[in-house]
Tab-separated table of C-alpha atoms and ligand atoms in Angstrom:
chain	number	residue	atom	x	y	z
A	13	UNK	CA	234.084	-17.095	250.127
A	14	UNK	CA	237.411	-18.130	249.387
A	15	UNK	CA	237.364	-21.770	248.907
A	16	UNK	CA	239.679	-24.825	250.074
A	17	UNK	CA	240.539	-27.662	248.116
A	18	UNK	CA	242.347	-29.040	251.093
A	19	UNK	CA	242.077	-33.375	250.534
A	20	UNK	CA	241.187	-33.218	254.250
A	21	UNK	CA	238.487	-30.611	254.005
A	22	UNK	CA	237.526	-33.002	250.784
A	23	UNK	CA	237.001	-35.971	252.487
A	24	UNK	CA	235.315	-34.479	255.449
A	25	UNK	CA	232.695	-33.564	253.182
A	26	UNK	CA	232.451	-36.762	251.321
A	27	UNK	CA	231.326	-38.518	254.463
A	28	UNK	CA	228.981	-36.443	254.936
A	29	UNK	CA	227.355	-36.655	250.936
A	30	UNK	CA	227.255	-40.187	252.024
A	31	UNK	CA	225.791	-40.288	255.236
A	32	UNK	CA	222.772	-38.075	254.548
A	33	UNK	CA	222.596	-39.323	250.576
A	34	UNK	CA	219.242	-40.764	251.410
A	35	UNK	CA	217.703	-37.893	253.703
A	36	UNK	CA	214.951	-36.040	252.606
A	37	UNK	CA	215.583	-32.720	254.404
A	38	UNK	CA	217.364	-30.058	252.683
A	39	UNK	CA	220.238	-28.940	254.944
A	40	UNK	CA	223.806	-26.989	254.030
A	41	UNK	CA	225.298	-28.686	251.501
A	42	UNK	CA	229.463	-29.831	252.372
A	43	UNK	CA	230.145	-29.337	249.023
A	44	UNK	CA	228.425	-26.159	248.926
A	45	UNK	CA	231.274	-23.587	248.528
A	46	UNK	CA	232.504	-25.928	245.710
A	47	UNK	CA	232.406	-24.245	241.639
A	48	UNK	CA	230.693	-28.279	240.792
A	49	UNK	CA	228.063	-27.295	243.212
A	50	UNK	CA	227.593	-23.803	242.227
A	51	UNK	CA	227.255	-25.216	238.442
A	52	UNK	CA	224.617	-26.937	239.555
A	53	UNK	CA	221.053	-25.773	238.184
A	54	UNK	CA	217.054	-25.747	238.808
A	55	UNK	CA	217.936	-28.852	241.047
A	56	UNK	CA	217.616	-28.819	244.639
A	57	UNK	CA	220.951	-28.750	247.170
A	58	UNK	CA	220.573	-32.654	247.821
A	59	UNK	CA	220.281	-33.377	244.272
A	60	UNK	CA	223.127	-31.399	243.243
A	61	UNK	CA	224.982	-32.673	245.837
A	62	UNK	CA	224.562	-36.292	244.981
A	63	UNK	CA	225.236	-35.898	241.596
A	64	UNK	CA	228.793	-34.845	242.329
A	65	UNK	CA	229.365	-37.390	244.696
A	66	UNK	CA	228.481	-39.758	242.205
A	67	UNK	CA	230.430	-38.275	239.541
A	68	UNK	CA	233.669	-39.062	241.495
A	69	UNK	CA	232.190	-42.460	242.760
A	70	UNK	CA	232.044	-43.312	238.711
A	71	UNK	CA	235.145	-41.478	237.953
A	72	UNK	CA	237.063	-43.208	240.962
A	73	UNK	CA	235.479	-46.966	239.748
A	74	UNK	CA	237.146	-46.430	236.299
A	75	UNK	CA	241.215	-46.803	238.421
A	76	UNK	CA	239.644	-48.218	242.013
A	77	UNK	CA	236.720	-50.908	241.318
A	78	UNK	CA	236.805	-52.326	244.442
A	79	UNK	CA	237.081	-49.053	246.286
A	80	UNK	CA	234.307	-47.515	244.621
A	81	UNK	CA	232.441	-50.635	245.140
A	82	UNK	CA	232.921	-50.546	248.633
A	83	UNK	CA	231.490	-47.116	249.070
A	84	UNK	CA	228.772	-47.407	246.576
A	85	UNK	CA	227.050	-50.892	248.877
A	86	UNK	CA	227.521	-49.210	251.891
A	87	UNK	CA	226.372	-45.723	251.549
A	88	UNK	CA	224.077	-45.909	248.187
A	89	UNK	CA	222.716	-49.243	248.852
A	90	UNK	CA	222.684	-49.932	252.398
A	91	UNK	CA	224.653	-52.618	252.963
A	92	UNK	CA	225.843	-52.785	256.600
A	93	UNK	CA	229.412	-53.150	256.566
A	94	UNK	CA	229.486	-56.527	258.641
A	95	UNK	CA	228.250	-58.232	255.995
A	96	UNK	CA	230.617	-56.295	253.478
A	97	UNK	CA	233.162	-57.898	255.749
A	98	UNK	CA	231.821	-61.285	256.004
A	99	UNK	CA	231.580	-61.367	252.720
A	100	UNK	CA	235.037	-60.461	251.802
A	101	UNK	CA	236.785	-62.981	254.211
A	102	UNK	CA	237.713	-59.954	256.769
A	103	UNK	CA	237.131	-57.789	259.722
A	104	UNK	CA	234.942	-55.019	260.439
A	105	UNK	CA	237.516	-53.433	261.561
A	106	UNK	CA	239.687	-53.901	258.153
A	107	UNK	CA	236.267	-52.810	256.191
A	108	UNK	CA	236.109	-50.082	258.063
A	109	UNK	CA	239.862	-48.940	256.906
A	110	UNK	CA	238.800	-50.489	253.579
A	111	UNK	CA	236.018	-47.034	253.094
A	112	UNK	CA	238.461	-44.690	254.795
A	113	UNK	CA	241.245	-46.175	251.788
A	114	UNK	CA	238.638	-45.445	249.226
A	115	UNK	CA	237.098	-41.947	250.417
A	116	UNK	CA	240.737	-41.264	250.451
A	117	UNK	CA	240.934	-42.072	246.821
A	118	UNK	CA	237.882	-40.768	245.990
A	119	UNK	CA	238.918	-37.063	247.432
A	120	UNK	CA	241.783	-37.147	245.183
A	121	UNK	CA	239.600	-37.749	242.063
A	122	UNK	CA	236.919	-35.174	243.661
A	123	UNK	CA	239.804	-32.462	243.989
A	124	UNK	CA	241.015	-33.571	239.999
A	125	UNK	CA	236.902	-33.130	239.749
A	126	UNK	CA	236.858	-29.790	241.539
A	127	UNK	CA	240.256	-28.251	239.559
A	128	UNK	CA	238.986	-28.701	236.175
A	129	UNK	CA	235.846	-27.130	236.742
A	130	UNK	CA	237.819	-24.534	238.018
A	131	UNK	CA	239.930	-24.058	235.157
A	132	UNK	CA	236.810	-23.402	232.979
A	133	UNK	CA	235.355	-20.953	235.239
A	134	UNK	CA	238.194	-18.915	235.517
A	135	UNK	CA	238.433	-19.136	231.782
A	136	UNK	CA	234.909	-17.630	230.946
A	137	UNK	CA	235.429	-15.438	233.331
A	138	UNK	CA	238.664	-14.288	232.316
A	139	UNK	CA	237.857	-13.379	228.602
A	140	UNK	CA	235.088	-10.946	230.080
A	141	UNK	CA	238.127	-8.593	230.865
A	142	UNK	CA	239.942	-6.543	228.264
A	143	UNK	CA	243.621	-6.939	227.133
A	144	UNK	CA	245.764	-5.721	230.226
A	145	UNK	CA	248.530	-2.985	229.419
A	146	UNK	CA	251.385	-4.133	232.285
A	147	UNK	CA	252.873	-7.008	231.618
A	148	UNK	CA	253.863	-6.045	235.771
A	149	UNK	CA	252.126	-4.123	238.304
A	150	UNK	CA	255.072	-2.180	240.743
A	151	UNK	CA	254.119	-0.406	244.022
A	152	UNK	CA	250.154	-1.844	244.475
A	153	UNK	CA	250.806	-5.163	246.616
A	154	UNK	CA	248.659	-2.382	249.608
A	155	UNK	CA	247.022	-1.141	247.650
A	156	UNK	CA	245.404	-4.351	246.923
A	157	UNK	CA	245.451	-5.979	250.290
A	158	UNK	CA	243.374	-3.530	251.164
A	159	UNK	CA	240.535	-3.211	248.479
A	160	UNK	CA	240.253	-6.868	248.350
A	161	UNK	CA	239.390	-6.154	252.514
A	162	UNK	CA	236.487	-4.135	251.386
A	163	UNK	CA	235.298	-6.532	247.975
A	164	UNK	CA	235.053	-9.382	250.265
A	165	UNK	CA	233.266	-7.876	253.132
A	166	UNK	CA	229.973	-9.179	253.210
A	167	UNK	CA	228.019	-6.355	253.955
A	168	UNK	CA	228.322	-2.480	252.696
A	169	UNK	CA	230.227	-0.932	251.116
A	170	UNK	CA	228.614	-1.582	247.984
A	171	UNK	CA	229.987	0.693	245.757
A	172	UNK	CA	233.648	1.368	245.843
A	173	UNK	CA	235.420	3.866	243.763
A	174	UNK	CA	239.121	4.444	242.990
A	175	UNK	CA	239.942	8.062	241.883
A	176	UNK	CA	242.725	9.522	240.434
A	177	UNK	CA	244.401	11.493	237.943
A	178	UNK	CA	244.904	10.020	234.206
A	179	UNK	CA	247.433	7.352	233.796
A	180	UNK	CA	247.756	6.421	237.910
A	181	UNK	CA	246.928	3.329	237.257
A	182	UNK	CA	243.195	2.749	238.366
A	183	UNK	CA	242.626	0.393	235.496
A	184	UNK	CA	245.140	-1.460	235.917
A	185	UNK	CA	244.415	-1.982	239.711
A	186	UNK	CA	240.886	-3.727	239.124
A	187	UNK	CA	242.902	-5.446	236.435
A	188	UNK	CA	245.147	-7.295	238.565
A	189	UNK	CA	242.499	-7.610	241.187
A	190	UNK	CA	239.381	-9.195	238.910
A	191	UNK	CA	242.144	-11.494	237.865
A	192	UNK	CA	242.567	-12.182	241.627
A	193	UNK	CA	239.046	-12.561	242.175
A	194	UNK	CA	239.171	-15.049	239.150
A	195	UNK	CA	242.095	-16.735	240.532
A	196	UNK	CA	241.312	-17.381	243.750
A	197	UNK	CA	237.427	-17.660	243.140
A	198	UNK	CA	236.195	-15.107	245.455
A	199	UNK	CA	233.253	-14.242	243.473
A	200	UNK	CA	231.470	-16.672	241.265
A	201	UNK	CA	230.125	-13.635	238.889
A	202	UNK	CA	232.352	-10.710	237.489
A	203	UNK	CA	231.431	-8.303	234.831
A	204	UNK	CA	233.724	-5.700	233.004
A	205	UNK	CA	232.216	-2.107	231.445
A	206	UNK	CA	234.720	0.223	230.228
A	207	UNK	CA	232.980	3.529	228.955
A	208	UNK	CA	236.365	4.690	228.053
A	209	UNK	CA	236.867	7.470	224.937
A	210	UNK	CA	240.467	7.745	224.025
A	211	UNK	CA	243.892	5.506	224.637
A	212	UNK	CA	246.455	6.809	224.870
A	213	UNK	CA	249.489	4.248	224.126
A	214	UNK	CA	253.531	5.632	225.168
A	215	UNK	CA	254.452	4.449	221.661
A	216	UNK	CA	251.333	4.904	219.142
A	217	UNK	CA	250.071	7.955	221.130
A	218	UNK	CA	246.536	8.855	221.661
A	219	UNK	CA	243.598	6.982	219.842
A	220	UNK	CA	239.877	7.917	219.789
A	221	UNK	CA	237.942	4.539	220.597
A	222	UNK	CA	235.316	3.737	218.247
A	223	UNK	CA	232.024	3.714	220.447
A	224	UNK	CA	230.571	7.145	221.563
A	225	UNK	CA	230.740	8.349	225.287
A	226	UNK	CA	228.585	5.857	227.120
A	227	UNK	CA	225.020	6.406	228.398
A	228	UNK	CA	223.190	4.826	231.598
A	229	UNK	CA	220.983	2.677	228.613
A	230	UNK	CA	223.940	1.666	227.106
A	231	UNK	CA	225.980	0.335	230.420
A	232	UNK	CA	223.320	-1.666	231.352
A	233	UNK	CA	222.986	-2.881	227.890
A	234	UNK	CA	225.897	-4.324	227.807
A	235	UNK	CA	226.196	-6.157	231.090
A	236	UNK	CA	223.143	-7.621	229.914
A	237	UNK	CA	225.051	-8.472	227.106
A	238	UNK	CA	228.146	-10.041	228.870
A	239	UNK	CA	226.087	-11.300	231.660
A	240	UNK	CA	223.459	-12.942	230.161
A	241	UNK	CA	224.416	-13.831	226.474
A	242	UNK	CA	221.777	-16.816	225.819
A	243	UNK	CA	218.573	-15.143	227.571
A	244	UNK	CA	216.107	-13.976	224.792
A	245	UNK	CA	215.312	-10.730	224.352
A	246	UNK	CA	211.405	-9.802	224.438
A	247	UNK	CA	210.457	-8.295	221.101
A	248	UNK	CA	210.071	-4.747	223.193
A	249	UNK	CA	212.746	-4.616	224.750
A	250	UNK	CA	212.540	-1.332	226.821
A	251	UNK	CA	215.219	0.541	229.523
A	252	UNK	CA	212.984	-0.643	231.819
A	253	UNK	CA	212.521	-4.381	231.017
A	254	UNK	CA	216.286	-4.506	230.437
A	255	UNK	CA	216.488	-2.536	233.795
A	256	UNK	CA	214.681	-5.307	235.587
A	257	UNK	CA	216.496	-8.391	233.626
A	258	UNK	CA	219.240	-7.452	234.737
A	259	UNK	CA	218.684	-6.331	238.850
A	260	UNK	CA	216.914	-9.803	238.846
A	261	UNK	CA	220.171	-11.738	238.399
A	262	UNK	CA	222.574	-9.094	240.096
A	263	UNK	CA	220.243	-9.469	243.329
A	264	UNK	CA	220.483	-13.105	242.959
A	265	UNK	CA	224.214	-14.078	242.889
A	266	UNK	CA	226.667	-11.482	244.416
A	267	UNK	CA	228.534	-10.463	241.603
A	268	UNK	CA	231.949	-8.130	241.018
A	269	UNK	CA	231.853	-5.486	238.496
A	270	UNK	CA	233.815	-2.914	236.864
A	271	UNK	CA	232.195	0.789	235.860
A	272	UNK	CA	236.245	1.788	234.004
A	273	UNK	CA	236.531	5.487	233.140
A	274	UNK	CA	233.354	6.483	234.730
A	275	UNK	CA	233.823	9.882	234.495
A	276	UNK	CA	233.044	9.852	230.661
A	277	UNK	CA	229.775	8.452	230.998
A	278	UNK	CA	226.979	11.119	229.844
A	279	UNK	CA	224.805	11.112	232.442
A	280	UNK	CA	226.624	10.082	235.529
A	281	UNK	CA	223.425	11.592	237.703
A	282	UNK	CA	221.648	9.236	236.518
A	283	UNK	CA	223.681	6.236	236.150
A	284	UNK	CA	225.004	6.673	240.434
A	285	UNK	CA	221.502	6.070	241.851
A	286	UNK	CA	220.130	2.495	239.446
A	287	UNK	CA	223.675	1.295	240.503
A	288	UNK	CA	222.650	1.503	243.834
A	289	UNK	CA	219.674	-0.084	242.974
A	290	UNK	CA	221.926	-2.756	241.534
A	291	UNK	CA	224.047	-3.207	244.253
A	292	UNK	CA	223.854	-5.895	246.791
A	293	UNK	CA	224.862	-8.154	247.196
A	294	UNK	CA	226.614	-7.474	243.766
A	295	UNK	CA	229.291	-4.886	244.194
A	296	UNK	CA	230.227	-2.385	242.263
A	297	UNK	CA	234.098	-1.012	241.576
A	298	UNK	CA	234.552	2.288	239.517
A	299	UNK	CA	237.115	3.709	238.099
A	300	UNK	CA	236.749	7.378	237.982
A	301	UNK	CA	239.054	10.250	237.044
A	302	UNK	CA	236.521	12.338	238.911
A	303	UNK	CA	235.609	12.343	242.700
A	304	UNK	CA	232.475	11.062	242.848
A	305	UNK	CA	230.126	13.119	245.639
A	306	UNK	CA	230.952	12.378	248.980
A	307	UNK	CA	227.018	10.874	249.737
A	308	UNK	CA	226.727	7.877	252.120
A	309	UNK	CA	227.406	4.559	250.880
A	310	UNK	CA	230.140	5.199	248.568
A	311	UNK	CA	233.813	4.231	249.486
A	312	UNK	CA	236.653	6.595	248.128
A	313	UNK	CA	239.475	4.875	247.791
A	314	UNK	CA	242.682	7.416	246.657
A	315	UNK	CA	245.619	5.966	244.121
A	316	UNK	CA	248.333	8.126	244.370
A	317	UNK	CA	251.532	8.309	242.224
A	318	UNK	CA	254.833	5.952	242.949
A	319	UNK	CA	257.025	6.908	245.368
A	320	UNK	CA	261.015	7.316	244.221
A	321	UNK	CA	261.939	3.966	244.663
A	322	UNK	CA	259.316	2.769	243.044
A	323	UNK	CA	259.469	4.822	239.710
A	324	UNK	CA	263.004	3.569	239.923
A	325	UNK	CA	262.307	0.201	239.694
A	326	UNK	CA	259.353	0.838	237.018
A	327	UNK	CA	262.397	2.303	234.656
A	328	UNK	CA	264.233	-0.616	235.202
A	329	UNK	CA	261.513	-3.379	234.415
A	330	UNK	CA	260.298	-1.401	231.154
A	331	UNK	CA	264.084	-1.089	230.471
A	332	UNK	CA	264.475	-4.794	230.665
A	333	UNK	CA	261.420	-5.352	228.819
A	334	UNK	CA	261.787	-2.718	225.957
A	335	UNK	CA	265.946	-3.084	225.976
A	336	UNK	CA	266.311	0.975	224.774
A	337	UNK	CA	270.009	2.076	223.980
A	338	UNK	CA	272.003	3.321	226.887
A	339	UNK	CA	268.760	2.853	229.526
A	340	UNK	CA	269.334	0.072	231.508
A	341	UNK	CA	273.017	1.691	231.812
A	342	UNK	CA	271.689	4.570	233.599
A	343	UNK	CA	272.827	5.050	236.712
A	344	UNK	CA	270.430	5.803	239.882
A	345	UNK	CA	270.985	9.816	239.553
A	346	UNK	CA	269.286	10.340	235.887
A	347	UNK	CA	266.652	8.300	236.742
A	348	UNK	CA	265.845	10.393	239.894
A	349	UNK	CA	266.266	13.372	237.793
A	350	UNK	CA	263.148	11.644	235.741
A	351	UNK	CA	261.329	11.687	238.797
A	352	UNK	CA	261.211	15.004	239.771
A	353	UNK	CA	260.171	15.731	236.490
A	354	UNK	CA	257.694	13.525	235.880
A	355	UNK	CA	256.753	12.086	239.834
A	356	UNK	CA	255.741	8.463	239.794
A	357	UNK	CA	253.311	8.755	237.326
A	358	UNK	CA	253.064	5.102	235.210
A	359	UNK	CA	251.390	6.730	232.263
A	360	UNK	CA	254.198	9.180	231.372
A	361	UNK	CA	257.210	6.962	232.291
A	362	UNK	CA	256.561	4.778	229.933
A	363	UNK	CA	256.289	7.757	227.702
A	364	UNK	CA	259.958	8.932	229.120
A	365	UNK	CA	260.688	5.319	228.293
A	366	UNK	CA	259.462	4.764	224.742
A	367	UNK	CA	261.251	8.065	224.085
A	368	UNK	CA	264.740	6.313	225.459
A	369	UNK	CA	264.736	4.539	222.280
A	370	UNK	CA	265.279	7.916	220.031
A	371	UNK	CA	266.830	10.487	222.609
A	372	UNK	CA	268.537	11.317	225.591
A	373	UNK	CA	267.069	10.965	228.734
A	374	UNK	CA	268.131	14.540	229.205
A	375	UNK	CA	266.395	15.869	226.043
A	376	UNK	CA	262.890	13.533	226.522
A	377	UNK	CA	262.661	15.745	230.223
A	378	UNK	CA	263.753	19.082	228.190
A	379	UNK	CA	260.539	18.099	225.904
A	380	UNK	CA	258.409	17.343	228.707
A	381	UNK	CA	259.117	20.341	230.358
A	382	UNK	CA	259.225	22.391	227.493
A	383	UNK	CA	255.639	20.248	225.967
A	384	UNK	CA	257.651	19.911	222.779
A	385	UNK	CA	256.669	17.553	220.963
A	386	UNK	CA	253.310	15.801	219.248
A	387	UNK	CA	254.113	12.279	221.993
A	388	UNK	CA	254.462	15.264	224.975
A	389	UNK	CA	251.527	17.052	222.886
A	390	UNK	CA	249.313	13.654	223.321
A	391	UNK	CA	249.908	12.597	227.103
A	392	UNK	CA	249.039	16.288	228.311
A	393	UNK	CA	245.856	16.284	225.901
A	394	UNK	CA	245.124	12.974	227.560
A	395	UNK	CA	245.179	12.925	231.287
A	396	UNK	CA	244.650	17.007	231.230
A	397	UNK	CA	242.119	18.307	228.442
A	398	UNK	CA	238.934	17.424	229.747
A	399	UNK	CA	239.470	18.434	232.985
A	400	UNK	CA	240.804	21.752	232.119
A	401	UNK	CA	237.973	22.358	229.880
A	402	UNK	CA	235.543	22.718	233.188
A	403	UNK	CA	237.190	24.872	235.041
A	404	UNK	CA	236.020	28.188	234.956
A	405	UNK	CA	238.375	31.584	235.284
A	406	UNK	CA	238.673	31.820	238.934
A	407	UNK	CA	239.333	28.274	239.423
A	408	UNK	CA	242.310	28.529	236.807
A	409	UNK	CA	243.700	31.303	238.236
A	410	UNK	CA	243.999	29.389	241.843
A	411	UNK	CA	245.584	26.136	239.471
A	412	UNK	CA	247.704	28.281	238.005
A	413	UNK	CA	249.074	29.649	241.666
A	414	UNK	CA	249.498	26.171	243.076
A	415	UNK	CA	253.455	25.661	241.438
A	416	UNK	CA	254.367	28.721	242.811
A	417	UNK	CA	253.947	27.312	246.403
A	418	UNK	CA	256.926	25.024	248.073
A	419	UNK	CA	255.701	21.757	248.616
A	420	UNK	CA	253.662	21.672	252.209
A	421	UNK	CA	253.294	24.942	252.585
A	422	UNK	CA	249.671	25.853	250.271
A	423	UNK	CA	247.202	26.107	252.985
A	424	UNK	CA	244.573	28.159	252.588
A	425	UNK	CA	245.373	31.393	254.106
A	426	UNK	CA	249.045	30.856	251.991
A	427	UNK	CA	246.711	30.125	248.679
A	428	UNK	CA	244.686	33.125	249.157
A	429	UNK	CA	247.545	35.662	250.519
A	430	UNK	CA	248.963	34.201	246.554
A	431	UNK	CA	246.126	34.532	244.609
A	432	UNK	CA	244.082	37.198	246.097
A	433	UNK	CA	240.901	35.694	245.855
A	434	UNK	CA	238.231	35.680	248.696
A	435	UNK	CA	238.387	32.692	251.216
A	436	UNK	CA	234.699	31.722	249.509
A	437	UNK	CA	235.882	31.894	246.222
A	438	UNK	CA	238.948	29.787	247.243
A	439	UNK	CA	236.984	27.162	248.582
A	440	UNK	CA	235.218	26.675	245.701
A	441	UNK	CA	238.091	26.874	243.520
A	442	UNK	CA	240.159	24.187	245.642
A	443	UNK	CA	237.187	22.588	245.633
A	444	UNK	CA	236.551	21.866	241.984
A	445	UNK	CA	240.149	20.865	241.421
A	446	UNK	CA	240.516	18.217	244.003
A	447	UNK	CA	237.308	16.722	242.617
A	448	UNK	CA	238.818	16.625	239.312
A	449	UNK	CA	242.433	15.150	241.382
A	450	UNK	CA	244.510	18.531	238.902
A	451	UNK	CA	245.233	19.116	243.094
A	452	UNK	CA	245.790	16.673	246.117
A	453	UNK	CA	244.418	17.770	249.599
A	454	UNK	CA	246.790	15.963	251.851
A	455	UNK	CA	248.541	16.502	255.356
A	456	UNK	CA	246.655	15.578	259.061
A	457	UNK	CA	243.144	17.174	259.184
A	458	UNK	CA	243.836	19.811	261.598
A	459	UNK	CA	246.918	21.148	259.330
A	460	UNK	CA	245.865	19.624	255.834
A	461	UNK	CA	247.859	21.640	252.519
A	462	UNK	CA	246.896	21.599	249.122
A	463	UNK	CA	249.395	19.896	246.290
A	464	UNK	CA	250.092	19.501	243.271
A	465	UNK	CA	251.289	16.101	241.546
A	466	UNK	CA	254.781	16.712	240.007
A	467	UNK	CA	253.656	15.770	236.496
A	468	UNK	CA	250.836	18.807	237.122
A	469	UNK	CA	253.489	21.248	238.009
A	470	UNK	CA	254.996	19.928	234.814
A	471	UNK	CA	251.886	20.138	232.347
A	472	UNK	CA	251.087	24.024	234.312
A	473	UNK	CA	254.487	24.885	233.220
A	474	UNK	CA	254.364	25.243	229.495
A	475	UNK	CA	251.513	23.421	228.118
A	476	UNK	CA	248.471	24.958	229.617
A	477	UNK	CA	249.544	28.149	228.228
A	478	UNK	CA	248.804	26.663	224.562
A	479	UNK	CA	244.901	26.253	225.636
A	480	UNK	CA	244.529	29.379	227.673
B	24	ATP	N1	251.624	0.078	239.270
B	24	ATP	C1	252.063	0.206	237.702
B	24	ATP	N2	253.406	-0.780	237.702
B	24	ATP	C2	253.391	-0.436	236.314
B	24	ATP	N3	253.045	0.121	235.417
B	24	ATP	C3	251.798	0.741	235.489
B	24	ATP	C4	251.190	0.601	236.805
B	24	ATP	N4	249.941	0.718	237.043
B	24	ATP	C5	249.639	1.371	235.633
B	24	ATP	N5	250.473	0.872	234.872
B	24	ATP	C6	250.486	1.379	233.904
B	24	ATP	O1	250.882	3.009	233.574
B	24	ATP	C7	249.892	3.083	232.749
B	24	ATP	C8	248.510	3.305	232.940
B	24	ATP	O2	247.969	2.688	233.771
B	24	ATP	P1	245.690	2.981	233.280
B	24	ATP	O3	245.540	3.026	232.188
B	24	ATP	O4	245.591	1.520	234.267
B	24	ATP	O5	245.815	4.244	234.145
B	24	ATP	P2	244.245	5.204	234.382
B	24	ATP	O6	244.230	5.934	235.874
B	24	ATP	O7	243.066	3.548	234.235
B	24	ATP	O8	243.780	5.849	233.449
B	24	ATP	P3	243.020	6.515	232.693
B	24	ATP	O9	242.522	7.803	234.158
B	24	ATP	O10	243.397	7.192	231.394
B	24	ATP	O11	241.801	5.694	233.171
B	24	ATP	C9	249.248	1.432	231.255
B	24	ATP	O12	249.744	1.109	230.108
B	24	ATP	C10	249.960	0.572	232.880
B	24	ATP	O13	249.988	-0.726	232.253
B	25	MG	MG1	241.768	4.012	232.975
């Protein structure tokens, strides 16, 4: 879907468009990949093509009157080149050279028109996104590339889920992807709905959002508001009618639609089949803390935490932005100590950097380990509370045993010994913990093990005891 704006291509397109100016059949438009073309609605491809060409010609005549007149006489009015050459007292070869030069000029004009159309379109689409929380995303390039391949594939999967623990950067990754899609005009249409209920800001702490948890119906409503703001609503606007309206739109044209924090949608079981119906050719990019069911048609993308090098880079980047005392001069060993306690969770890392305006690094890390202070408590509540409350006794027991396992050693046998739980129940518990992204499954297909994010280990150290 990517659109090239090369001058040579535009020249060829212009020539082809001139040649077919008078044709009555509706072939493929040489301008089909231009935003200018996509913007023309309620018209035929031929008329749309001719209109684009004519407007470019009109602009050209303001600066290059002779050139515009030559093209118009030859291609639009059908005058023979020979007679034009004769009138101008030049050879026919020269006349053709003039024609080529004029087309080259016209390509510049068309390029400028297309750039302007794109810029306008991009600013409209970007308004549908939320304000980004980051200035620069670290360590995400390969994930962006991998996801773009899936999103831009012309066929399935239609539902793509970015899954992972709170604060890992799912929303930020989706935001970066959509900004890329907008910048490069990879989809004509995008949408963004959020089901998020709480915000956690490293400086201000935990704040609930005004709106209650979203239902599937409300989500459809929100998308209609965003994508069809000017469509009149009938008086009796039932949920079925709303859905049909949205479906017509999403089937007509491929959209890329993000549903952020899908896990908090009230009736998720009802929503998933709806999303499936609405998809193709439209794609849905979903972010969720809880893994979606492993049914056919959902592509699961697990977001991992940052590695040590990226963690250090993130801390240094945050430090340059907010300039807390001492942090900029902190040595590598001190920053590595942060990684030991927090791991590569960007949200938690930003909290730590924010705290260095008030306290020393060792104090902050000790507070985190001991779950001391409002900020720390807020962070743990934000990331873990909802998941923790969904665990039964047995699963909590397994979860609490996880920090006792050395890294890489947590296979099924070892965990069964450690927790003294029968294999079937242990499997159930692990399934649930992995689904909630509280525990990660790693390793090879034949030799896998279960492990915790470093932040989760820290959380289990103290905070969880208060919730028991
Ligand atoms: N790769 C990254 N580099 C720098 N900052 C990041 C990165 N990823 C996330 N952040 C920052 O970390 C914070 C948490 O990110 P984000 O909100 O995207 O996480 P999330 O996975 O969507 O969390 P939640 O489950 O709560 O929705 C944000 O302030 C964001 O700007
Ligand atoms: Mg999010």
